[in-house]
PDB file of C-alpha atoms in Angstrom:
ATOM      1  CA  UNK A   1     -21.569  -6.818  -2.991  1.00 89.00           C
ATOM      2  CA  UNK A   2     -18.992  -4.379  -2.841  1.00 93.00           C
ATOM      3  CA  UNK A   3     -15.757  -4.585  -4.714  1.00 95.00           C
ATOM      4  CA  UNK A   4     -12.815  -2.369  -3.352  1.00 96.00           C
ATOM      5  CA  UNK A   5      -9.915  -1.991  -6.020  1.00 95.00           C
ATOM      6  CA  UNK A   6      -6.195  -0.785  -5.421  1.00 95.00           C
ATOM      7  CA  UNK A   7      -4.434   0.095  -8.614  1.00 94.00           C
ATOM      8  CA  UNK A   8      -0.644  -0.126  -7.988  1.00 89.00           C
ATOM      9  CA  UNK A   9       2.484   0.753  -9.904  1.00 87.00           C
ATOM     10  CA  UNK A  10       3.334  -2.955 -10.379  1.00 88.00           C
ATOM     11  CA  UNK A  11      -0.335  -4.552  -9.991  1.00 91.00           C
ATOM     12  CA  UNK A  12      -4.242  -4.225  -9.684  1.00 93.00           C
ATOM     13  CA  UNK A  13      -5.634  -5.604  -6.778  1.00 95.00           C
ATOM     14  CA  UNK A  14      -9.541  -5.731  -6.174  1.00 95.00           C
ATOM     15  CA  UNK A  15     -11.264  -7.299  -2.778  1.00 96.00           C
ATOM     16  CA  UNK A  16     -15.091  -8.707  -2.997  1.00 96.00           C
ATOM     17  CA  UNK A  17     -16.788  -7.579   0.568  1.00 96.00           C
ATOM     18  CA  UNK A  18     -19.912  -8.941   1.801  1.00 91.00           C
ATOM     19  CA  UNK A  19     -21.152  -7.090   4.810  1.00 83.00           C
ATOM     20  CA  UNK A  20     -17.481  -5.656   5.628  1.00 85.00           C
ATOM     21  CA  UNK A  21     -16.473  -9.390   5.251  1.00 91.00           C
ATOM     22  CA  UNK A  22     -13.290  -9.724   2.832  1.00 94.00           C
ATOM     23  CA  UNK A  23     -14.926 -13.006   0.069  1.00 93.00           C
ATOM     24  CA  UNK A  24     -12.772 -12.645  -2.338  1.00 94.00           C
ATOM     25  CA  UNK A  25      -9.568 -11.227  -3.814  1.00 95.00           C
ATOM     26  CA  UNK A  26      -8.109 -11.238  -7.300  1.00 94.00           C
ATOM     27  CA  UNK A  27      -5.131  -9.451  -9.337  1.00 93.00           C
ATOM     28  CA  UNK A  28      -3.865  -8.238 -12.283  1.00 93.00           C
ATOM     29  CA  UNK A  29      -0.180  -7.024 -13.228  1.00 92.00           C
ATOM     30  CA  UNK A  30       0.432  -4.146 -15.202  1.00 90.00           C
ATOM     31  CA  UNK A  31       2.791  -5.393 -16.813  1.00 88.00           C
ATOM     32  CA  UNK A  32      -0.149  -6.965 -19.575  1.00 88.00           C
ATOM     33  CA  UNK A  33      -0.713  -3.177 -20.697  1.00 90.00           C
ATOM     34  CA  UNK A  34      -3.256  -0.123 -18.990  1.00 87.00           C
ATOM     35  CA  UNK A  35      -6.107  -1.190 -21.734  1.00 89.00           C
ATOM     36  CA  UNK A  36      -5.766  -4.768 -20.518  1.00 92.00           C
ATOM     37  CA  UNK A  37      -5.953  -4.470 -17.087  1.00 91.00           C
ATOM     38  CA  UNK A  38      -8.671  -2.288 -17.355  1.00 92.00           C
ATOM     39  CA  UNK A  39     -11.207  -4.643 -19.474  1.00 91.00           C
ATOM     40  CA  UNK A  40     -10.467  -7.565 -17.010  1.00 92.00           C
ATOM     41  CA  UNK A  41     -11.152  -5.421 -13.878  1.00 92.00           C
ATOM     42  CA  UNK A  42     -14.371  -4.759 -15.819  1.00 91.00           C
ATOM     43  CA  UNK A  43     -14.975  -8.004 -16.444  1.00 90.00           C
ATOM     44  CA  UNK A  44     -14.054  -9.338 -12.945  1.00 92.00           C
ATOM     45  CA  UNK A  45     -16.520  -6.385 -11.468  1.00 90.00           C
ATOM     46  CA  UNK A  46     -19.657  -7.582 -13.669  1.00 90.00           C
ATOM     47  CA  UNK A  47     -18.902 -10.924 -13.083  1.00 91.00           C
ATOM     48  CA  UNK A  48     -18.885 -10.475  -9.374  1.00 90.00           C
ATOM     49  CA  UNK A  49     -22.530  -8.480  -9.133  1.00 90.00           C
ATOM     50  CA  UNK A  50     -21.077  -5.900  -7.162  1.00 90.00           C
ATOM     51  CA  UNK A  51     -23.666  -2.432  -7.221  1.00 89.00           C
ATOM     52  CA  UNK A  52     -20.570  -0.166  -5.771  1.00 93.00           C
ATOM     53  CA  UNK A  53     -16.838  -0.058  -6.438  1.00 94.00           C
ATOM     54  CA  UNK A  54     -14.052   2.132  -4.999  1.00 95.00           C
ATOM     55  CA  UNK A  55     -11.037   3.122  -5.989  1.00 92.00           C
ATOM     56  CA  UNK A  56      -7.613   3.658  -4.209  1.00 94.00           C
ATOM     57  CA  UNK A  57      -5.097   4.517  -7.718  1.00 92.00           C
ATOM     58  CA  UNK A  58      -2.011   5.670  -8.284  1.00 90.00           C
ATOM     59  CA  UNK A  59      -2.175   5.153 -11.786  1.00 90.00           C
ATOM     60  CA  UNK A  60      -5.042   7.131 -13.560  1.00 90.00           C
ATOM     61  CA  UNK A  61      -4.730   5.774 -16.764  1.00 92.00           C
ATOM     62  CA  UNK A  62      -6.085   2.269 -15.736  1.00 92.00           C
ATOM     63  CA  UNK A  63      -8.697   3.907 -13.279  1.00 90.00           C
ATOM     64  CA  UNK A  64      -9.717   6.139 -15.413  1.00 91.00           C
ATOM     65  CA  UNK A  65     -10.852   3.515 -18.026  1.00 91.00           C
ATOM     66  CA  UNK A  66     -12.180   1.245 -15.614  1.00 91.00           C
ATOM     67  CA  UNK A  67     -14.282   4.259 -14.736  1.00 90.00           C
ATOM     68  CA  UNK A  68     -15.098   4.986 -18.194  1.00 89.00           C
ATOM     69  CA  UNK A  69     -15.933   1.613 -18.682  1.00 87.00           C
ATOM     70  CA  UNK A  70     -18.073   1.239 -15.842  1.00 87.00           C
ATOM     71  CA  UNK A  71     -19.785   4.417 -16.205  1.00 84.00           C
ATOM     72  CA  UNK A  72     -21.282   3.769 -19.574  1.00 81.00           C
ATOM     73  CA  UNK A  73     -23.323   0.359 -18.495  1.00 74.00           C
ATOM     74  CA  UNK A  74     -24.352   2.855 -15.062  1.00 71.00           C
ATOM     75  CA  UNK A  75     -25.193  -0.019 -13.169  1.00 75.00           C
ATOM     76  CA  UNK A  76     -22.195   0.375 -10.511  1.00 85.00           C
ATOM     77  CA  UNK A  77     -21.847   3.162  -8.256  1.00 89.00           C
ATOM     78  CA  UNK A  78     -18.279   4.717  -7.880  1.00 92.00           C
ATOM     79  CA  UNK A  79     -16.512   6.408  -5.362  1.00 94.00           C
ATOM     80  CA  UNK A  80     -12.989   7.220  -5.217  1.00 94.00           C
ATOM     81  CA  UNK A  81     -10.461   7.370  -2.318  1.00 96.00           C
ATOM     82  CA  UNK A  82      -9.108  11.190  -1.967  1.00 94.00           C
ATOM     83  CA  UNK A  83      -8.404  13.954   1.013  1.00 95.00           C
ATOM     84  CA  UNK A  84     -11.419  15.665   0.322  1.00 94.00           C
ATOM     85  CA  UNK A  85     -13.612  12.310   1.211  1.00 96.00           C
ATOM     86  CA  UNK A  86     -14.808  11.883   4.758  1.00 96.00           C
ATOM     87  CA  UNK A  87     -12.359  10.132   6.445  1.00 96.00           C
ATOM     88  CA  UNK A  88     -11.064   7.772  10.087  1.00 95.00           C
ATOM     89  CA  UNK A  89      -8.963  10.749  11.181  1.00 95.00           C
ATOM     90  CA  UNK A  90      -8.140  14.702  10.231  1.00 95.00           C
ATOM     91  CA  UNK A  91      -5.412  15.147   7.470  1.00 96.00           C
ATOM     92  CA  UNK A  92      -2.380  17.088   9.286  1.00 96.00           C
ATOM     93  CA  UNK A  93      -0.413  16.869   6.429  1.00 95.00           C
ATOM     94  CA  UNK A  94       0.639  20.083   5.430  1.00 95.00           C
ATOM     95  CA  UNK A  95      -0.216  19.213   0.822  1.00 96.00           C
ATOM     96  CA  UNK A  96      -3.039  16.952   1.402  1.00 94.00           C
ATOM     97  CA  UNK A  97      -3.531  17.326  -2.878  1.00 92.00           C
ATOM     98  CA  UNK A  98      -0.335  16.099  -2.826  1.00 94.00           C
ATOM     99  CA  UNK A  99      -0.962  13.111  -0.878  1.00 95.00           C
ATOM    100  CA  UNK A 100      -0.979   9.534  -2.623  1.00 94.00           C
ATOM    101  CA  UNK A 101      -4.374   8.098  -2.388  1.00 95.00           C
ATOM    102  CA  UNK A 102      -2.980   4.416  -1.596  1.00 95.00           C
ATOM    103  CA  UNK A 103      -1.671   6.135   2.159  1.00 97.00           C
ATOM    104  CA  UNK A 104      -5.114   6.979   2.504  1.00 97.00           C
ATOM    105  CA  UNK A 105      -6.423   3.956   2.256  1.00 97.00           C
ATOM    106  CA  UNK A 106      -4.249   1.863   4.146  1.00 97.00           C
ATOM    107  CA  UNK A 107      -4.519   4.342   6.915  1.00 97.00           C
ATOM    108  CA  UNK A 108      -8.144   4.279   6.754  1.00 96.00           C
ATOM    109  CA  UNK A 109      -7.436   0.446   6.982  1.00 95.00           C
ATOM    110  CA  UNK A 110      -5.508   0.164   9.907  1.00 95.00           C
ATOM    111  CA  UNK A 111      -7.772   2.572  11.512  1.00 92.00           C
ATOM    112  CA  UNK A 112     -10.970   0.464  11.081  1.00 88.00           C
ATOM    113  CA  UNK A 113     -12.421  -0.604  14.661  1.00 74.00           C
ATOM    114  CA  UNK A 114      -9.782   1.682  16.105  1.00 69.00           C
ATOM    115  CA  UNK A 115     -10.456   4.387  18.278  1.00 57.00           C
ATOM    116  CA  UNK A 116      -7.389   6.346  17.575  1.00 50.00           C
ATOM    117  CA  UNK A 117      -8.464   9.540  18.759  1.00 52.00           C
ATOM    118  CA  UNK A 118      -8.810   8.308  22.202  1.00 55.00           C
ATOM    119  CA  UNK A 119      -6.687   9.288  25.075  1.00 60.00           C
ATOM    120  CA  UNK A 120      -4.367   6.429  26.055  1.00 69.00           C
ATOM    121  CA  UNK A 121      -4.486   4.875  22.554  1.00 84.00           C
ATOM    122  CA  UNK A 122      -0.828   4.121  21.270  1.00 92.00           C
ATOM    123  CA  UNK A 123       0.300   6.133  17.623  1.00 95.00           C
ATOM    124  CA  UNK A 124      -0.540   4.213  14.715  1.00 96.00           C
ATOM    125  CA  UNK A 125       2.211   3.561  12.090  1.00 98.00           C
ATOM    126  CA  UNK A 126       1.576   2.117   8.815  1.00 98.00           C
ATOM    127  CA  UNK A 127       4.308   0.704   6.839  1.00 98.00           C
ATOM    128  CA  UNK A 128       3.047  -0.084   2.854  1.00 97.00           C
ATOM    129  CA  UNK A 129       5.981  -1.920   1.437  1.00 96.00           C
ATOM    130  CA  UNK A 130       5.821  -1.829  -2.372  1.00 92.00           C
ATOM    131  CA  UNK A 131       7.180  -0.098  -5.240  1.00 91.00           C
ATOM    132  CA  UNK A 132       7.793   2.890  -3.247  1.00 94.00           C
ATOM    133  CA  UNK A 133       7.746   2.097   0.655  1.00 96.00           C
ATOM    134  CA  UNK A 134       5.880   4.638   2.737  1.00 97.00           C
ATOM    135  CA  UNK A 135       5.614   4.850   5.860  1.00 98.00           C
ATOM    136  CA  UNK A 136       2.692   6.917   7.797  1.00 98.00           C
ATOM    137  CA  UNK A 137       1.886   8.330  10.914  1.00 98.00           C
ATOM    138  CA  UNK A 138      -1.478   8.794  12.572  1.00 96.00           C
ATOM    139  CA  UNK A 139      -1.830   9.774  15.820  1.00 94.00           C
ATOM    140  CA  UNK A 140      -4.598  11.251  17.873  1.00 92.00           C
ATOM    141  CA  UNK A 141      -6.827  10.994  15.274  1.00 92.00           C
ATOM    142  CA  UNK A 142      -4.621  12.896  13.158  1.00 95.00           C
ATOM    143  CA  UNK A 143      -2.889  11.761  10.311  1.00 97.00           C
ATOM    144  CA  UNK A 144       0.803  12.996  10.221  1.00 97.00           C
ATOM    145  CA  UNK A 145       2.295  11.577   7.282  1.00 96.00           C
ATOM    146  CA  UNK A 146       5.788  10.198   6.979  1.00 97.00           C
ATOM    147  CA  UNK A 147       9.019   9.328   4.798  1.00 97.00           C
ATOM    148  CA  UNK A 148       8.812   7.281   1.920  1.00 97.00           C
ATOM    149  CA  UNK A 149      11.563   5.222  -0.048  1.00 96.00           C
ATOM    150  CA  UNK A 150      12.257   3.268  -2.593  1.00 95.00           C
ATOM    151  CA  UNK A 151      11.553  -0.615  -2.404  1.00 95.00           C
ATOM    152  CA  UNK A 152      13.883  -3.256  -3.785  1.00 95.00           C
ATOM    153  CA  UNK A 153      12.869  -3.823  -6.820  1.00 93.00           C
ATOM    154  CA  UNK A 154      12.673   0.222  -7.696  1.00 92.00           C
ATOM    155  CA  UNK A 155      16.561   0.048  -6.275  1.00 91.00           C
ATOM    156  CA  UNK A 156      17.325  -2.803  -8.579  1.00 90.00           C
ATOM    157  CA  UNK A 157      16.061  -1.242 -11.390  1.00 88.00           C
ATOM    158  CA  UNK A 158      18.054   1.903 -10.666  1.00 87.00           C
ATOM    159  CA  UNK A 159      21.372  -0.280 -10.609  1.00 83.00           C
ATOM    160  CA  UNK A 160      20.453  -2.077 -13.629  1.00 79.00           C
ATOM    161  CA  UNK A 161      19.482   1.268 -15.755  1.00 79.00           C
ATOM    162  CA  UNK A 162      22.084   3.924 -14.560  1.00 77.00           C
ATOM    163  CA  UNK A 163      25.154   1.601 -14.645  1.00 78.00           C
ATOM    164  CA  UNK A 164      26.869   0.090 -17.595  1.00 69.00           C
ATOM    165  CA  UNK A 165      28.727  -3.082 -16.126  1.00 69.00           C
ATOM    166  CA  UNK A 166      27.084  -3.986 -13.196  1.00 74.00           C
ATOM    167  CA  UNK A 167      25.220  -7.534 -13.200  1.00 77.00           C
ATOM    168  CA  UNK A 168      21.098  -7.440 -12.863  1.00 78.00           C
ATOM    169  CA  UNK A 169      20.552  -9.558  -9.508  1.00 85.00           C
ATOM    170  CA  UNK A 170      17.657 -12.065  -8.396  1.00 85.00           C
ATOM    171  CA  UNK A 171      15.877  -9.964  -5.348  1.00 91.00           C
ATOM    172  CA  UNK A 172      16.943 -12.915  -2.218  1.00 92.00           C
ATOM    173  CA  UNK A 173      17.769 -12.514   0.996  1.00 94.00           C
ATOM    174  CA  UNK A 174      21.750 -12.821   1.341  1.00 93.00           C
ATOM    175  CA  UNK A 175      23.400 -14.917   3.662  1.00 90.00           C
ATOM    176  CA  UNK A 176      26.135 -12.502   4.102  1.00 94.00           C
ATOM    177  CA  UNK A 177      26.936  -8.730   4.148  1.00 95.00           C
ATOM    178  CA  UNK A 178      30.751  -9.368   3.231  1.00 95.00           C
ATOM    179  CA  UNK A 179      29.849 -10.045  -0.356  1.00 93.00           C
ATOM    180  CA  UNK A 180      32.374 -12.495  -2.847  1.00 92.00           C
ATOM    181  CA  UNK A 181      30.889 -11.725  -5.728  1.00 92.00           C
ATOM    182  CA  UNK A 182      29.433  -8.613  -7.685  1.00 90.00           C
ATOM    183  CA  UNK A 183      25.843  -9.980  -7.695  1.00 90.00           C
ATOM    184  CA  UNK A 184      25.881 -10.795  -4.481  1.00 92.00           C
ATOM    185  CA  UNK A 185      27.361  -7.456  -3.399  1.00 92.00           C
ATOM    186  CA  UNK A 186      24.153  -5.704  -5.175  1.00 92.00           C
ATOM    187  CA  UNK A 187      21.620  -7.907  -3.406  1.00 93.00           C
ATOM    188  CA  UNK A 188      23.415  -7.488  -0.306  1.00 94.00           C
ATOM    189  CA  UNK A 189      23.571  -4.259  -0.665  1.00 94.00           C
ATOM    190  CA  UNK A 190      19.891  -3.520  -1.613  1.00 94.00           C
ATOM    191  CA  UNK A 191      18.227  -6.074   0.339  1.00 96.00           C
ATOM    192  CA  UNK A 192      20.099  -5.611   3.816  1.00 97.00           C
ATOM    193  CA  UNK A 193      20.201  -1.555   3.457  1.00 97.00           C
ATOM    194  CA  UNK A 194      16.232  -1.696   2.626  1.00 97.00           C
ATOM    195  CA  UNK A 195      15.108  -3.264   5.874  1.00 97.00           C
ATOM    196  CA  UNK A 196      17.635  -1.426   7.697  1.00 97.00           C
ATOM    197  CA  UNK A 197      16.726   1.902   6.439  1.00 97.00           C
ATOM    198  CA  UNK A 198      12.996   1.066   6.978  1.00 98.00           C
ATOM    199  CA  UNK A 199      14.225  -0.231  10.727  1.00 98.00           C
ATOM    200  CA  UNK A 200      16.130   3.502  10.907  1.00 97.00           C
ATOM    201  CA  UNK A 201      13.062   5.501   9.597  1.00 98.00           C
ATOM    202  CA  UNK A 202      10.812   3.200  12.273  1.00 98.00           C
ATOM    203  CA  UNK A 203      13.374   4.013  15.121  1.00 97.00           C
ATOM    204  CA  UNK A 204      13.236   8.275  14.359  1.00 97.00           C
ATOM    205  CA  UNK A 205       9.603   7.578  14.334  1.00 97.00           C
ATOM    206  CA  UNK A 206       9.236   5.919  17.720  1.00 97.00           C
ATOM    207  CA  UNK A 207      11.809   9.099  18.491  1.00 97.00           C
ATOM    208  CA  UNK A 208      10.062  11.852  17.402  1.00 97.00           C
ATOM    209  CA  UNK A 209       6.830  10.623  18.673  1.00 96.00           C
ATOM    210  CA  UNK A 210       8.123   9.556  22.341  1.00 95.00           C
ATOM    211  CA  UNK A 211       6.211   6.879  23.005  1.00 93.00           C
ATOM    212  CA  UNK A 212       5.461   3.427  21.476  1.00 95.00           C
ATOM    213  CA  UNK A 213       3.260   2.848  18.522  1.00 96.00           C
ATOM    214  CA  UNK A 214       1.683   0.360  16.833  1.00 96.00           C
ATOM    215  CA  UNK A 215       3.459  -1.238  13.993  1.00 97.00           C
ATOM    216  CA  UNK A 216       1.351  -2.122  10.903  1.00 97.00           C
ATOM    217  CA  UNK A 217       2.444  -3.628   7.338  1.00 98.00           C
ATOM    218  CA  UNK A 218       1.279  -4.026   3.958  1.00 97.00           C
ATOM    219  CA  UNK A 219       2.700  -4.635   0.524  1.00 94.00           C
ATOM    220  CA  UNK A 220       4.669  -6.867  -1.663  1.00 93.00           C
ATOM    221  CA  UNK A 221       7.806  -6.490   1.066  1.00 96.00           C
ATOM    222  CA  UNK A 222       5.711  -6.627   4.230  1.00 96.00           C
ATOM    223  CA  UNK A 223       6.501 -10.409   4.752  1.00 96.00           C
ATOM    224  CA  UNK A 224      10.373  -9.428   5.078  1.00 97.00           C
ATOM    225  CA  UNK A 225       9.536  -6.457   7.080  1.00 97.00           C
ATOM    226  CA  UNK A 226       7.664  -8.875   9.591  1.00 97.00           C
ATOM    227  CA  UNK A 227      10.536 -11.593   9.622  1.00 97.00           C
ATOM    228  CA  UNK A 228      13.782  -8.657  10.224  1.00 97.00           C
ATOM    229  CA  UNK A 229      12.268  -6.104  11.913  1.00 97.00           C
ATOM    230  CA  UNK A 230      11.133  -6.697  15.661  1.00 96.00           C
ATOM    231  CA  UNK A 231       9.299  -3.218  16.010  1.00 95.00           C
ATOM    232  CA  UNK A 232       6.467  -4.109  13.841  1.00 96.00           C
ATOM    233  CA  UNK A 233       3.383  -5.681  15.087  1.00 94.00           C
ATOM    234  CA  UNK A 234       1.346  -7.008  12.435  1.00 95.00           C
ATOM    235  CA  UNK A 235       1.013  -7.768   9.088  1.00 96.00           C
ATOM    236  CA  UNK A 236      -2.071  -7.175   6.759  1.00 96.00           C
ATOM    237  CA  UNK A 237      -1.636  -7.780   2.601  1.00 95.00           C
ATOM    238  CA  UNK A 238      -5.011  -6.695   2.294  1.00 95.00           C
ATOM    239  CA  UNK A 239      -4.911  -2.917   4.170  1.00 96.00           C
ATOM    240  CA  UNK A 240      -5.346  -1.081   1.317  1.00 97.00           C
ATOM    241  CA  UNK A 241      -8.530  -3.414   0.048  1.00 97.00           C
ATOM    242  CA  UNK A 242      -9.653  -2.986   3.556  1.00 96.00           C
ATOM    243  CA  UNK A 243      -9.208   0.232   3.713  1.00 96.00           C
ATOM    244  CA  UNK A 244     -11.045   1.579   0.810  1.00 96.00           C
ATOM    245  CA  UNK A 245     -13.922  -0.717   1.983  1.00 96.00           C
ATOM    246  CA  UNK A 246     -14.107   1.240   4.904  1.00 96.00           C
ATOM    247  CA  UNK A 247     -14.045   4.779   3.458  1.00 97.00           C
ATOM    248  CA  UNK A 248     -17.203   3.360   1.441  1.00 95.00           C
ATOM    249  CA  UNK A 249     -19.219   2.927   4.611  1.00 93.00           C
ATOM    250  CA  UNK A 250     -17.912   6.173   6.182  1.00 94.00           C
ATOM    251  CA  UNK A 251     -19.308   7.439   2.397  1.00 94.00           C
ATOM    252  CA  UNK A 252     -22.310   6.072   1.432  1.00 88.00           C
ATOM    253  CA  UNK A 253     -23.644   7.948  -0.927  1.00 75.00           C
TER     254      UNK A 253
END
């Protein structure tokens, strides 16, 4: 048993894989404290059996106790996602130590059973929709990178903390742009200029790249972006899980 985990800004996510089969998923929000999360991962992982885990993290605190944790009954193997692992593609991008782990892994993800460094084979874009929204570029087996943004509820919590008398709003999809009322001018404003900006950034992509690619989403938003936004292709919640499973097998040891 393998058990693939993807520590978030908002949420930890783990996967349960039985030969490259997805068995299981399970999560926990961050919002019940780093310490917390980290002792029910634990417990989730020793429950489960799993001999390996990996980790795709953006926040070290909680993956760094889970590997504390884990380390001191040294029953589980660990590996951890990063540029300097082998990997589905070569990193083009110009900081790779800059380069958030998570866009690794849902790279990796979309890349699995893909021969993308194939003549013929359409780009690859990868859209993870979450706290921050990135959106990634691999083509010809080479990963480009790509702009990221803010997601909606990062923009709602900027309106909410840097003004003084503007309402906090409920994060819906408006039935109007010509607003009536102050909270519905903010969730106008934030939902309808996030999946147009993301539908901008997809267009300069297609652009830049001159021909088609392939369209692939993730994250807590990826159900809107698959609903407004005709250029993408599929939708995966998993990626990231699926992802870091895959950089274990291209990493066995």
């Amino acid at each position: 048993m393998i058990c693939a985990l993807d520590i978030g800004n908002s949420a930890a996510k783990g996967g349960l894989f039985e030969s490259d089969e997805l068995s299981a998923t399970f999560r926990e929000p961050l919002e019940i404290g780093e310490s917390a999360v980290a002792e029910r991962l634990v417990r989730r992982i020793h429950e489960s059996g799993a001999s390996r885990v990996g980790f795709s993290s953006v926040v070290p605190a909680v993956s760094g106790a889970v590997s504390e944790l884990l380390a001191r009954s040294g029953k589980v193997g660990l590996f951890r996602v990063g540029p300097d692992v082998r990997l589905p593609f070569e990193l083009a991008y110009e900081t790779p130590a800059t380069l958030g782990v998570d866009r690794i892994a849902a790279a990796a993800g979309a890349c699995a059973g893909r021969a993308s460094d194939e003549t013929g084979v359409p780009p690859l874009v990868v859209v993870d929709a979450g706290t921050a929204t990135t959106v990634d570029v691999v083509d010809e087996g080479r990963f480009l990178g790509g702009p990221i943004l803010p997601g909606p509820e990062l923009l709602r919590r900027a309106m909410d903390s840097g003004t003084a008398q503007l309402p906090d709003v409920e994060l819906t999809w408006p039935g109007r742009a010509i607003s009536r009322t102050t909270a519905e001018a903010i969730g106008a404003g934030i939902m309808l200029g996030f999946v147009d900006a993301v539908r901008g950034l997809l267009l300069r992509v297609v652009d830049e790249l001159g021909r088609q690619p392939t369209v692939v989403v993730t994250g807590g938003w990826s159900e809107l972006l698959m609903e407004k936004i005709a250029l993408v292709g599929r939708r995966d919640p998993q990626l990231v899980l699926r992802g870091v499973n895959y950089l274990m097998s291209l990493n066995p040891t």
